[in-house]
Structure formats: C-alpha cells, structure tokens
Amino acid sequence: MLAETLTDAVLVPEVGQFAPAARVGFQVHFAEREPDMLAIGGRLLADVGREVDVIVIDVTVMDGDWRREVRAEVVERVLVALTDACGLPEPSPTWWVTFRVIDEGSWGSSGGVLSILSLLDSGVFTDEKAAAIRAAIRA
C-alpha cells in the first residue's frame, strides 16, 4: 500500500491527473537502517533508549513543472500517504521529505539520456500539465 500511495503522491502533481498507466515510470526504494546507523539530535537511535520514528523520503524527479506550489503539494501528499499507511493521526517531526529536480539532459535511462519532453505525448499528462512542462523546460 505504501509504495502505491507514495507513487501516486508524486504522479498526480507531475502528470496533472490520476493515471495508473504512468505508475511504471516511478520507483520507490525502501532502505531500512539499524538503530546504530542512524542518529537524531547528535545521538544514535540505539542510544536514545526509546523508539524514534525516523523516516527520510527523497523525491527525485525529472525537470518539469516544479514551481514552489507544486513541490509543496508533492511534499504534503507524501506526508499524508505515509501518515495514512502508518495509521497515525499526524506525521512525525522526525519524518523528512526532500525534493530534488534533475536538470534537463541529466537523467539516464534505457541506454541514453531521457527527457520528460519525450514523454508528454504518452497520454498520461493533461494538456495543461504538458503545456506547463514545455514552458518550464524552455524557460
């Protein structure tokens, strides 16, 4: 459930609509660390003496329509998805979400450099989102 909701948290703002066919273009990686391999507040979790829920989610996307409000929407959607999946009333302050945009011409896949512009005619982007992406890339 978490992998799907995290995927959709980024997918919807990126393509402008809920498009399950676009899920194949998204990856979620889970990497669990031992308490002696994580620290918060300068102290290893193993030494804190209580359960501290530390989660870092790094959203990495191709260059596109990532205005401040769109990035904020993604961050908020990711935190809601995580909160719901964990069955908690609100996100923990020790959950961090970072958002990185990879410059046009710097994303490699399928044996070469991939551009979001080549994906705009795939049928998953709304016309409005495709136009905003084209404008953002050409700016």
mmCIF file of N, CA and C in Angstrom:
data_model
loop_
_atom_site.group_PDB
_atom_site.id
_atom_site.type_symbol
_atom_site.label_atom_id
_atom_site.label_comp_id
_atom_site.label_asym_id
_atom_site.label_seq_id
_atom_site.Cartn_x
_atom_site.Cartn_y
_atom_site.Cartn_z
ATOM 1 N N MET A 1 0.824 -1.194 0.000
ATOM 2 C CA MET A 1 0.000 0.000 0.000
ATOM 3 C C MET A 1 0.869 1.260 0.000
ATOM 4 N N LEU A 2 1.924 1.272 0.831
ATOM 5 C CA LEU A 2 2.769 2.456 0.936
ATOM 6 C C LEU A 2 3.459 2.771 -0.387
ATOM 7 N N ALA A 3 3.973 1.765 -1.065
ATOM 8 C CA ALA A 3 4.648 2.009 -2.349
ATOM 9 C C ALA A 3 3.697 2.646 -3.352
ATOM 10 N N GLU A 4 2.464 2.164 -3.400
ATOM 11 C CA GLU A 4 1.487 2.706 -4.343
ATOM 12 C C GLU A 4 1.067 4.128 -3.975
ATOM 13 N N THR A 5 0.826 4.384 -2.700
ATOM 14 C CA THR A 5 0.382 5.725 -2.318
ATOM 15 C C THR A 5 1.508 6.752 -2.430
ATOM 16 N N LEU A 6 2.749 6.335 -2.174
ATOM 17 C CA LEU A 6 3.877 7.252 -2.376
ATOM 18 C C LEU A 6 4.051 7.551 -3.862
ATOM 19 N N THR A 7 3.891 6.528 -4.693
ATOM 20 C CA THR A 7 3.962 6.732 -6.140
ATOM 21 C C THR A 7 2.914 7.748 -6.586
ATOM 22 N N ASP A 8 1.681 7.543 -6.160
ATOM 23 C CA ASP A 8 0.599 8.431 -6.572
ATOM 24 C C ASP A 8 0.753 9.840 -6.005
ATOM 25 N N ALA A 9 1.407 9.961 -4.853
ATOM 26 C CA ALA A 9 1.628 11.278 -4.250
ATOM 27 C C ALA A 9 2.471 12.171 -5.154
ATOM 28 N N VAL A 10 3.358 11.570 -5.928
ATOM 29 C CA VAL A 10 4.198 12.324 -6.869
ATOM 30 C C VAL A 10 3.574 12.325 -8.265
ATOM 31 N N LEU A 11 3.013 11.201 -8.655
ATOM 32 C CA LEU A 11 2.457 11.040 -10.006
ATOM 33 C C LEU A 11 1.384 12.078 -10.324
ATOM 34 N N VAL A 12 0.430 12.263 -9.444
ATOM 35 C CA VAL A 12 -0.700 13.151 -9.745
ATOM 36 C C VAL A 12 -0.244 14.590 -9.992
ATOM 37 N N PRO A 13 0.574 15.188 -9.127
ATOM 38 C CA PRO A 13 1.040 16.549 -9.431
ATOM 39 C C PRO A 13 1.942 16.617 -10.669
ATOM 40 N N GLU A 14 2.681 15.537 -10.952
ATOM 41 C CA GLU A 14 3.579 15.578 -12.108
ATOM 42 C C GLU A 14 2.833 15.512 -13.425
ATOM 43 N N VAL A 15 1.847 14.631 -13.536
ATOM 44 C CA VAL A 15 1.150 14.478 -14.822
ATOM 45 C C VAL A 15 -0.165 15.248 -14.883
ATOM 46 N N GLY A 16 -0.639 15.740 -13.726
ATOM 47 C CA GLY A 16 -1.838 16.564 -13.711
ATOM 48 C C GLY A 16 -3.132 15.808 -13.508
ATOM 49 N N GLN A 17 -3.042 14.490 -13.277
ATOM 50 C CA GLN A 17 -4.241 13.683 -13.064
ATOM 51 C C GLN A 17 -3.829 12.327 -12.513
ATOM 52 N N PHE A 18 -4.808 11.591 -11.986
ATOM 53 C CA PHE A 18 -4.548 10.223 -11.563
ATOM 54 C C PHE A 18 -4.474 9.362 -12.814
ATOM 55 N N ALA A 19 -3.318 8.762 -13.058
ATOM 56 C CA ALA A 19 -3.112 7.968 -14.274
ATOM 57 C C ALA A 19 -2.340 6.700 -13.913
ATOM 58 N N PRO A 20 -3.051 5.625 -13.550
ATOM 59 C CA PRO A 20 -2.374 4.390 -13.158
ATOM 60 C C PRO A 20 -1.374 3.876 -14.192
ATOM 61 N N ALA A 21 -1.617 4.135 -15.474
ATOM 62 C CA ALA A 21 -0.687 3.685 -16.517
ATOM 63 C C ALA A 21 0.690 4.335 -16.373
ATOM 64 N N ALA A 22 0.764 5.479 -15.702
ATOM 65 C CA ALA A 22 2.040 6.174 -15.522
ATOM 66 C C ALA A 22 2.862 5.605 -14.377
ATOM 67 N N ARG A 23 2.276 4.763 -13.538
ATOM 68 C CA ARG A 23 2.999 4.227 -12.373
ATOM 69 C C ARG A 23 4.289 3.518 -12.756
ATOM 70 N N VAL A 24 4.323 2.911 -13.913
ATOM 71 C CA VAL A 24 5.509 2.169 -14.334
ATOM 72 C C VAL A 24 6.752 3.068 -14.425
ATOM 73 N N GLY A 25 6.555 4.369 -14.559
ATOM 74 C CA GLY A 25 7.667 5.307 -14.653
ATOM 75 C C GLY A 25 8.159 5.826 -13.311
ATOM 76 N N PHE A 26 7.673 5.261 -12.221
ATOM 77 C CA PHE A 26 8.040 5.721 -10.879
ATOM 78 C C PHE A 26 8.642 4.567 -10.086
ATOM 79 N N GLN A 27 9.622 4.873 -9.255
ATOM 80 C CA GLN A 27 10.246 3.876 -8.394
ATOM 81 C C GLN A 27 10.182 4.347 -6.947
ATOM 82 N N VAL A 28 9.980 3.402 -6.047
ATOM 83 C CA VAL A 28 10.064 3.647 -4.612
ATOM 84 C C VAL A 28 11.081 2.655 -4.072
ATOM 85 N N HIS A 29 12.075 3.164 -3.362
ATOM 86 C CA HIS A 29 13.107 2.312 -2.772
ATOM 87 C C HIS A 29 12.973 2.383 -1.255
ATOM 88 N N PHE A 30 12.968 1.230 -0.608
ATOM 89 C CA PHE A 30 12.927 1.179 0.849
ATOM 90 C C PHE A 30 14.286 0.687 1.340
ATOM 91 N N ALA A 31 14.887 1.424 2.253
ATOM 92 C CA ALA A 31 16.175 1.035 2.827
ATOM 93 C C ALA A 31 16.089 1.209 4.340
ATOM 94 N N GLU A 32 16.063 0.091 5.046
ATOM 95 C CA GLU A 32 15.974 0.152 6.499
ATOM 96 C C GLU A 32 17.379 0.181 7.085
ATOM 97 N N ARG A 33 17.579 0.967 8.127
ATOM 98 C CA ARG A 33 18.871 1.096 8.784
ATOM 99 C C ARG A 33 18.760 0.601 10.223
ATOM 100 N N GLU A 34 19.820 0.019 10.705
ATOM 101 C CA GLU A 34 19.891 -0.404 12.105
ATOM 102 C C GLU A 34 19.982 0.835 12.995
ATOM 103 N N PRO A 35 19.480 0.759 14.228
ATOM 104 C CA PRO A 35 19.498 1.922 15.132
ATOM 105 C C PRO A 35 20.905 2.474 15.411
ATOM 106 N N ASP A 36 21.925 1.657 15.230
ATOM 107 C CA ASP A 36 23.285 2.172 15.439
ATOM 108 C C ASP A 36 23.869 2.780 14.162
ATOM 109 N N MET A 37 23.023 2.898 13.128
ATOM 110 C CA MET A 37 23.448 3.505 11.861
ATOM 111 C C MET A 37 22.680 4.802 11.569
ATOM 112 N N LEU A 38 21.861 5.239 12.526
ATOM 113 C CA LEU A 38 21.082 6.470 12.388
ATOM 114 C C LEU A 38 21.230 7.305 13.649
ATOM 115 N N ALA A 39 21.297 8.592 13.468
ATOM 116 C CA ALA A 39 21.354 9.499 14.623
ATOM 117 C C ALA A 39 20.362 10.626 14.430
ATOM 118 N N ILE A 40 19.842 11.119 15.531
ATOM 119 C CA ILE A 40 18.997 12.299 15.521
ATOM 120 C C ILE A 40 19.381 13.128 16.739
ATOM 121 N N GLY A 41 19.526 14.401 16.535
ATOM 122 C CA GLY A 41 19.945 15.269 17.627
ATOM 123 C C GLY A 41 21.354 14.964 18.110
ATOM 124 N N GLY A 42 22.168 14.379 17.245
ATOM 125 C CA GLY A 42 23.545 14.060 17.607
ATOM 126 C C GLY A 42 23.710 12.759 18.373
ATOM 127 N N ARG A 43 22.626 12.011 18.529
ATOM 128 C CA ARG A 43 22.706 10.747 19.268
ATOM 129 C C ARG A 43 22.206 9.604 18.405
ATOM 130 N N LEU A 44 22.921 8.485 18.467
ATOM 131 C CA LEU A 44 22.477 7.301 17.746
ATOM 132 C C LEU A 44 21.129 6.851 18.285
ATOM 133 N N LEU A 45 20.289 6.375 17.392
ATOM 134 C CA LEU A 45 18.981 5.885 17.830
ATOM 135 C C LEU A 45 19.129 4.750 18.832
ATOM 136 N N ALA A 46 20.181 3.946 18.676
ATOM 137 C CA ALA A 46 20.422 2.843 19.609
ATOM 138 C C ALA A 46 20.673 3.358 21.023
ATOM 139 N N ASP A 47 21.161 4.584 21.150
ATOM 140 C CA ASP A 47 21.480 5.150 22.466
ATOM 141 C C ASP A 47 20.360 6.009 23.052
ATOM 142 N N VAL A 48 19.333 6.299 22.271
ATOM 143 C CA VAL A 48 18.266 7.180 22.729
ATOM 144 C C VAL A 48 17.425 6.498 23.805
ATOM 145 N N GLY A 49 17.287 5.188 23.731
ATOM 146 C CA GLY A 49 16.564 4.459 24.760
ATOM 147 C C GLY A 49 15.067 4.379 24.548
ATOM 148 N N ARG A 50 14.571 4.874 23.434
ATOM 149 C CA ARG A 50 13.150 4.757 23.125
ATOM 150 C C ARG A 50 13.013 4.702 21.607
ATOM 151 N N GLU A 51 11.869 4.271 21.174
ATOM 152 C CA GLU A 51 11.621 4.213 19.739
ATOM 153 C C GLU A 51 11.460 5.617 19.167
ATOM 154 N N VAL A 52 12.286 5.963 18.219
ATOM 155 C CA VAL A 52 12.150 7.215 17.486
ATOM 156 C C VAL A 52 11.910 6.834 16.034
ATOM 157 N N ASP A 53 10.869 7.362 15.474
ATOM 158 C CA ASP A 53 10.458 7.013 14.118
ATOM 159 C C ASP A 53 11.124 7.968 13.126
ATOM 160 N N VAL A 54 12.262 7.578 12.608
ATOM 161 C CA VAL A 54 12.996 8.409 11.657
ATOM 162 C C VAL A 54 12.753 7.871 10.257
ATOM 163 N N ILE A 55 12.222 8.735 9.401
ATOM 164 C CA ILE A 55 11.987 8.370 8.002
ATOM 165 C C ILE A 55 12.467 9.530 7.145
ATOM 166 N N VAL A 56 13.239 9.211 6.113
ATOM 167 C CA VAL A 56 13.666 10.211 5.140
ATOM 168 C C VAL A 56 13.173 9.753 3.780
ATOM 169 N N ILE A 57 12.417 10.616 3.139
ATOM 170 C CA ILE A 57 11.928 10.329 1.793
ATOM 171 C C ILE A 57 12.549 11.357 0.864
ATOM 172 N N ASP A 58 13.279 10.864 -0.117
ATOM 173 C CA ASP A 58 13.953 11.712 -1.088
ATOM 174 C C ASP A 58 13.227 11.574 -2.417
ATOM 175 N N VAL A 59 12.496 12.599 -2.786
ATOM 176 C CA VAL A 59 11.771 12.604 -4.062
ATOM 177 C C VAL A 59 12.712 13.189 -5.107
ATOM 178 N N THR A 60 12.986 12.407 -6.143
ATOM 179 C CA THR A 60 13.864 12.849 -7.224
ATOM 180 C C THR A 60 13.075 12.761 -8.527
ATOM 181 N N VAL A 61 13.002 13.887 -9.238
ATOM 182 C CA VAL A 61 12.168 13.958 -10.437
ATOM 183 C C VAL A 61 12.941 14.579 -11.598
ATOM 184 N N MET A 62 12.462 14.296 -12.796
ATOM 185 C CA MET A 62 12.985 14.960 -13.988
ATOM 186 C C MET A 62 12.561 16.422 -13.973
ATOM 187 N N ASP A 63 13.339 17.255 -14.640
ATOM 188 C CA ASP A 63 12.980 18.662 -14.780
ATOM 189 C C ASP A 63 11.589 18.748 -15.405
ATOM 190 N N GLY A 64 10.807 19.693 -14.966
ATOM 191 C CA GLY A 64 9.444 19.845 -15.473
ATOM 192 C C GLY A 64 8.764 21.029 -14.812
ATOM 193 N N ASP A 65 7.478 20.921 -14.617
ATOM 194 C CA ASP A 65 6.689 21.986 -13.993
ATOM 195 C C ASP A 65 6.740 21.824 -12.480
ATOM 196 N N TRP A 66 7.834 22.245 -11.880
ATOM 197 C CA TRP A 66 8.024 22.084 -10.439
ATOM 198 C C TRP A 66 8.099 23.430 -9.740
ATOM 199 N N ARG A 67 7.098 24.256 -9.999
ATOM 200 C CA ARG A 67 7.005 25.517 -9.259
ATOM 201 C C ARG A 67 6.909 25.208 -7.761
ATOM 202 N N ARG A 68 7.193 26.205 -6.950
ATOM 203 C CA ARG A 68 7.194 26.035 -5.493
ATOM 204 C C ARG A 68 5.905 25.395 -4.990
ATOM 205 N N GLU A 69 4.759 25.828 -5.497
ATOM 206 C CA GLU A 69 3.489 25.297 -5.009
ATOM 207 C C GLU A 69 3.279 23.837 -5.425
ATOM 208 N N VAL A 70 3.825 23.433 -6.566
ATOM 209 C CA VAL A 70 3.715 22.037 -6.999
ATOM 210 C C VAL A 70 4.610 21.159 -6.133
ATOM 211 N N ARG A 71 5.828 21.630 -5.842
ATOM 212 C CA ARG A 71 6.724 20.875 -4.943
ATOM 213 C C ARG A 71 6.093 20.745 -3.563
ATOM 214 N N ALA A 72 5.493 21.829 -3.056
ATOM 215 C CA ALA A 72 4.836 21.781 -1.745
ATOM 216 C C ALA A 72 3.688 20.771 -1.751
ATOM 217 N N GLU A 73 2.933 20.730 -2.844
ATOM 218 C CA GLU A 73 1.843 19.757 -2.960
ATOM 219 C C GLU A 73 2.385 18.336 -2.875
ATOM 220 N N VAL A 74 3.498 18.059 -3.556
ATOM 221 C CA VAL A 74 4.101 16.721 -3.515
ATOM 222 C C VAL A 74 4.527 16.383 -2.090
ATOM 223 N N VAL A 75 5.237 17.291 -1.435
ATOM 224 C CA VAL A 75 5.705 17.041 -0.065
ATOM 225 C C VAL A 75 4.518 16.751 0.855
ATOM 226 N N GLU A 76 3.483 17.551 0.763
ATOM 227 C CA GLU A 76 2.308 17.349 1.606
ATOM 228 C C GLU A 76 1.616 16.019 1.298
ATOM 229 N N ARG A 77 1.507 15.670 0.017
ATOM 230 C CA ARG A 77 0.878 14.412 -0.375
ATOM 231 C C ARG A 77 1.689 13.216 0.120
ATOM 232 N N VAL A 78 3.017 13.316 0.066
ATOM 233 C CA VAL A 78 3.877 12.240 0.556
ATOM 234 C C VAL A 78 3.678 12.051 2.062
ATOM 235 N N LEU A 79 3.638 13.148 2.810
ATOM 236 C CA LEU A 79 3.450 13.041 4.261
ATOM 237 C C LEU A 79 2.076 12.474 4.613
ATOM 238 N N VAL A 80 1.044 12.857 3.869
ATOM 239 C CA VAL A 80 -0.293 12.295 4.093
ATOM 240 C C VAL A 80 -0.301 10.796 3.786
ATOM 241 N N ALA A 81 0.318 10.404 2.684
ATOM 242 C CA ALA A 81 0.371 8.986 2.316
ATOM 243 C C ALA A 81 1.092 8.172 3.388
ATOM 244 N N LEU A 82 2.177 8.695 3.877
ATOM 245 C CA LEU A 82 2.943 7.999 4.909
ATOM 246 C C LEU A 82 2.147 7.916 6.218
ATOM 247 N N THR A 83 1.518 9.002 6.593
ATOM 248 C CA THR A 83 0.700 9.041 7.816
ATOM 249 C C THR A 83 -0.442 8.036 7.735
ATOM 250 N N ASP A 84 -1.133 8.023 6.597
ATOM 251 C CA ASP A 84 -2.243 7.085 6.413
ATOM 252 C C ASP A 84 -1.765 5.640 6.458
ATOM 253 N N ALA A 85 -0.659 5.351 5.776
ATOM 254 C CA ALA A 85 -0.150 3.985 5.724
ATOM 255 C C ALA A 85 0.289 3.490 7.097
ATOM 256 N N CYS A 86 0.769 4.406 7.931
ATOM 257 C CA CYS A 86 1.204 4.038 9.286
ATOM 258 C C CYS A 86 0.061 4.060 10.296
ATOM 259 N N GLY A 87 -1.116 4.518 9.863
ATOM 260 C CA GLY A 87 -2.274 4.560 10.746
ATOM 261 C C GLY A 87 -2.132 5.556 11.884
ATOM 262 N N LEU A 88 -1.445 6.651 11.617
ATOM 263 C CA LEU A 88 -1.219 7.669 12.638
ATOM 264 C C LEU A 88 -2.085 8.898 12.382
ATOM 265 N N PRO A 89 -2.355 9.684 13.417
ATOM 266 C CA PRO A 89 -3.194 10.869 13.232
ATOM 267 C C PRO A 89 -2.467 12.026 12.544
ATOM 268 N N GLU A 90 -1.131 12.059 12.637
ATOM 269 C CA GLU A 90 -0.369 13.147 12.015
ATOM 270 C C GLU A 90 1.065 12.684 11.765
ATOM 271 N N PRO A 91 1.760 13.359 10.847
ATOM 272 C CA PRO A 91 3.137 12.974 10.566
ATOM 273 C C PRO A 91 4.057 13.306 11.743
ATOM 274 N N SER A 92 5.084 12.524 11.875
ATOM 275 C CA SER A 92 6.081 12.749 12.925
ATOM 276 C C SER A 92 7.030 13.872 12.507
ATOM 277 N N PRO A 93 7.512 14.675 13.452
ATOM 278 C CA PRO A 93 8.502 15.703 13.116
ATOM 279 C C PRO A 93 9.844 15.111 12.710
ATOM 280 N N THR A 94 10.032 13.814 12.935
ATOM 281 C CA THR A 94 11.278 13.165 12.521
ATOM 282 C C THR A 94 11.151 12.482 11.158
ATOM 283 N N TRP A 95 10.053 12.754 10.450
ATOM 284 C CA TRP A 95 9.910 12.329 9.057
ATOM 285 C C TRP A 95 10.303 13.514 8.190
ATOM 286 N N TRP A 96 11.243 13.320 7.336
ATOM 287 C CA TRP A 96 11.710 14.392 6.456
ATOM 288 C C TRP A 96 11.469 14.017 5.010
ATOM 289 N N VAL A 97 11.028 14.984 4.235
ATOM 290 C CA VAL A 97 10.852 14.801 2.795
ATOM 291 C C VAL A 97 11.720 15.846 2.101
ATOM 292 N N THR A 98 12.585 15.381 1.220
ATOM 293 C CA THR A 98 13.378 16.294 0.393
ATOM 294 C C THR A 98 12.919 16.159 -1.045
ATOM 295 N N PHE A 99 13.139 17.195 -1.815
ATOM 296 C CA PHE A 99 12.648 17.236 -3.193
ATOM 297 C C PHE A 99 13.782 17.729 -4.086
ATOM 298 N N ARG A 100 14.200 16.885 -5.012
ATOM 299 C CA ARG A 100 15.292 17.252 -5.924
ATOM 300 C C ARG A 100 14.823 17.149 -7.369
ATOM 301 N N VAL A 101 15.178 18.165 -8.144
ATOM 302 C CA VAL A 101 14.868 18.181 -9.575
ATOM 303 C C VAL A 101 16.174 17.961 -10.326
ATOM 304 N N ILE A 102 16.182 16.965 -11.191
ATOM 305 C CA ILE A 102 17.350 16.673 -12.008
ATOM 306 C C ILE A 102 17.238 17.486 -13.291
ATOM 307 N N ASP A 103 18.260 18.275 -13.579
ATOM 308 C CA ASP A 103 18.250 19.159 -14.752
ATOM 309 C C ASP A 103 18.002 18.400 -16.048
ATOM 310 N N GLU A 104 17.343 19.067 -16.961
ATOM 311 C CA GLU A 104 17.112 18.531 -18.306
ATOM 312 C C GLU A 104 18.451 18.098 -18.892
ATOM 313 N N GLY A 105 18.486 16.902 -19.461
ATOM 314 C CA GLY A 105 19.711 16.369 -20.053
ATOM 315 C C GLY A 105 20.587 15.606 -19.078
ATOM 316 N N SER A 106 20.111 15.429 -17.824
ATOM 317 C CA SER A 106 20.918 14.765 -16.796
ATOM 318 C C SER A 106 20.263 13.507 -16.235
ATOM 319 N N TRP A 107 19.248 12.982 -16.902
ATOM 320 C CA TRP A 107 18.549 11.776 -16.453
ATOM 321 C C TRP A 107 18.816 10.683 -17.472
ATOM 322 N N GLY A 108 19.449 9.600 -17.047
ATOM 323 C CA GLY A 108 19.757 8.493 -17.951
ATOM 324 C C GLY A 108 18.843 7.312 -17.718
ATOM 325 N N SER A 109 18.370 6.722 -18.802
ATOM 326 C CA SER A 109 17.527 5.535 -18.744
ATOM 327 C C SER A 109 17.466 4.930 -20.138
ATOM 328 N N SER A 110 17.212 3.647 -20.205
ATOM 329 C CA SER A 110 17.021 2.962 -21.489
ATOM 330 C C SER A 110 18.204 3.140 -22.427
ATOM 331 N N GLY A 111 19.410 3.217 -21.867
ATOM 332 C CA GLY A 111 20.613 3.302 -22.683
ATOM 333 C C GLY A 111 20.976 4.688 -23.167
ATOM 334 N N GLY A 112 20.330 5.719 -22.629
ATOM 335 C CA GLY A 112 20.654 7.073 -23.079
ATOM 336 C C GLY A 112 20.070 8.120 -22.159
ATOM 337 N N VAL A 113 20.089 9.348 -22.619
ATOM 338 C CA VAL A 113 19.531 10.458 -21.856
ATOM 339 C C VAL A 113 18.044 10.548 -22.152
ATOM 340 N N LEU A 114 17.254 10.659 -21.100
ATOM 341 C CA LEU A 114 15.804 10.719 -21.240
ATOM 342 C C LEU A 114 15.326 12.116 -20.875
ATOM 343 N N SER A 115 14.419 12.630 -21.649
ATOM 344 C CA SER A 115 13.821 13.938 -21.393
ATOM 345 C C SER A 115 12.342 13.760 -21.109
ATOM 346 N N ILE A 116 11.843 14.542 -20.178
ATOM 347 C CA ILE A 116 10.402 14.499 -19.919
ATOM 348 C C ILE A 116 9.623 14.939 -21.152
ATOM 349 N N LEU A 117 10.247 15.765 -22.000
ATOM 350 C CA LEU A 117 9.567 16.228 -23.217
ATOM 351 C C LEU A 117 9.177 15.057 -24.115
ATOM 352 N N SER A 118 9.990 14.007 -24.121
ATOM 353 C CA SER A 118 9.673 12.845 -24.962
ATOM 354 C C SER A 118 8.529 12.011 -24.385
ATOM 355 N N LEU A 119 8.151 12.280 -23.140
ATOM 356 C CA LEU A 119 7.073 11.526 -22.500
ATOM 357 C C LEU A 119 5.720 12.228 -22.568
ATOM 358 N N LEU A 120 5.723 13.479 -22.991
ATOM 359 C CA LEU A 120 4.493 14.281 -22.934
ATOM 360 C C LEU A 120 3.378 13.775 -23.842
ATOM 361 N N ASP A 121 3.718 13.047 -24.880
ATOM 362 C CA ASP A 121 2.695 12.530 -25.788
ATOM 363 C C ASP A 121 2.267 11.101 -25.441
ATOM 364 N N SER A 122 2.604 10.651 -24.228
ATOM 365 C CA SER A 122 2.295 9.286 -23.809
ATOM 366 C C SER A 122 0.821 9.073 -23.473
ATOM 367 N N GLY A 123 0.079 10.173 -23.323
ATOM 368 C CA GLY A 123 -1.337 10.065 -22.994
ATOM 369 C C GLY A 123 -1.642 10.144 -21.512
ATOM 370 N N VAL A 124 -0.620 10.238 -20.653
ATOM 371 C CA VAL A 124 -0.882 10.308 -19.220
ATOM 372 C C VAL A 124 -0.901 11.741 -18.690
ATOM 373 N N PHE A 125 -0.283 12.675 -19.406
ATOM 374 C CA PHE A 125 -0.239 14.068 -18.973
ATOM 375 C C PHE A 125 -1.496 14.805 -19.447
ATOM 376 N N THR A 126 -2.038 15.656 -18.594
ATOM 377 C CA THR A 126 -3.127 16.512 -19.059
ATOM 378 C C THR A 126 -2.537 17.534 -20.031
ATOM 379 N N ASP A 127 -3.372 18.100 -20.875
ATOM 380 C CA ASP A 127 -2.897 19.122 -21.816
ATOM 381 C C ASP A 127 -2.301 20.313 -21.071
ATOM 382 N N GLU A 128 -2.956 20.695 -19.965
ATOM 383 C CA GLU A 128 -2.471 21.837 -19.181
ATOM 384 C C GLU A 128 -1.100 21.560 -18.589
ATOM 385 N N LYS A 129 -0.915 20.347 -18.044
ATOM 386 C CA LYS A 129 0.373 19.997 -17.431
ATOM 387 C C LYS A 129 1.451 19.891 -18.498
ATOM 388 N N ALA A 130 1.136 19.311 -19.642
ATOM 389 C CA ALA A 130 2.117 19.204 -20.735
ATOM 390 C C ALA A 130 2.564 20.595 -21.186
ATOM 391 N N ALA A 131 1.626 21.521 -21.302
ATOM 392 C CA ALA A 131 1.971 22.893 -21.701
ATOM 393 C C ALA A 131 2.844 23.560 -20.639
ATOM 394 N N ALA A 132 2.520 23.349 -19.365
ATOM 395 C CA ALA A 132 3.319 23.941 -18.284
ATOM 396 C C ALA A 132 4.729 23.368 -18.267
ATOM 397 N N ILE A 133 4.871 22.086 -18.537
ATOM 398 C CA ILE A 133 6.192 21.446 -18.571
ATOM 399 C C ILE A 133 7.000 21.997 -19.752
ATOM 400 N N ARG A 134 6.374 22.064 -20.902
ATOM 401 C CA ARG A 134 7.085 22.626 -22.075
ATOM 402 C C ARG A 134 7.574 24.032 -21.793
ATOM 403 N N ALA A 135 6.730 24.848 -21.174
ATOM 404 C CA ALA A 135 7.093 26.228 -20.852
ATOM 405 C C ALA A 135 8.230 26.266 -19.831
ATOM 406 N N ALA A 136 8.170 25.390 -18.822
ATOM 407 C CA ALA A 136 9.198 25.384 -17.786
ATOM 408 C C ALA A 136 10.546 24.937 -18.337
ATOM 409 N N ILE A 137 10.542 23.956 -19.215
ATOM 410 C CA ILE A 137 11.807 23.433 -19.772
ATOM 411 C C ILE A 137 12.428 24.467 -20.714
ATOM 412 N N ARG A 138 11.623 25.184 -21.429
ATOM 413 C CA ARG A 138 12.146 26.156 -22.398
ATOM 414 C C ARG A 138 12.499 27.491 -21.759
ATOM 415 N N ALA A 139 12.090 27.692 -20.514
ATOM 416 C CA ALA A 139 12.355 28.984 -19.826
ATOM 417 C C ALA A 139 13.827 29.178 -19.523
#
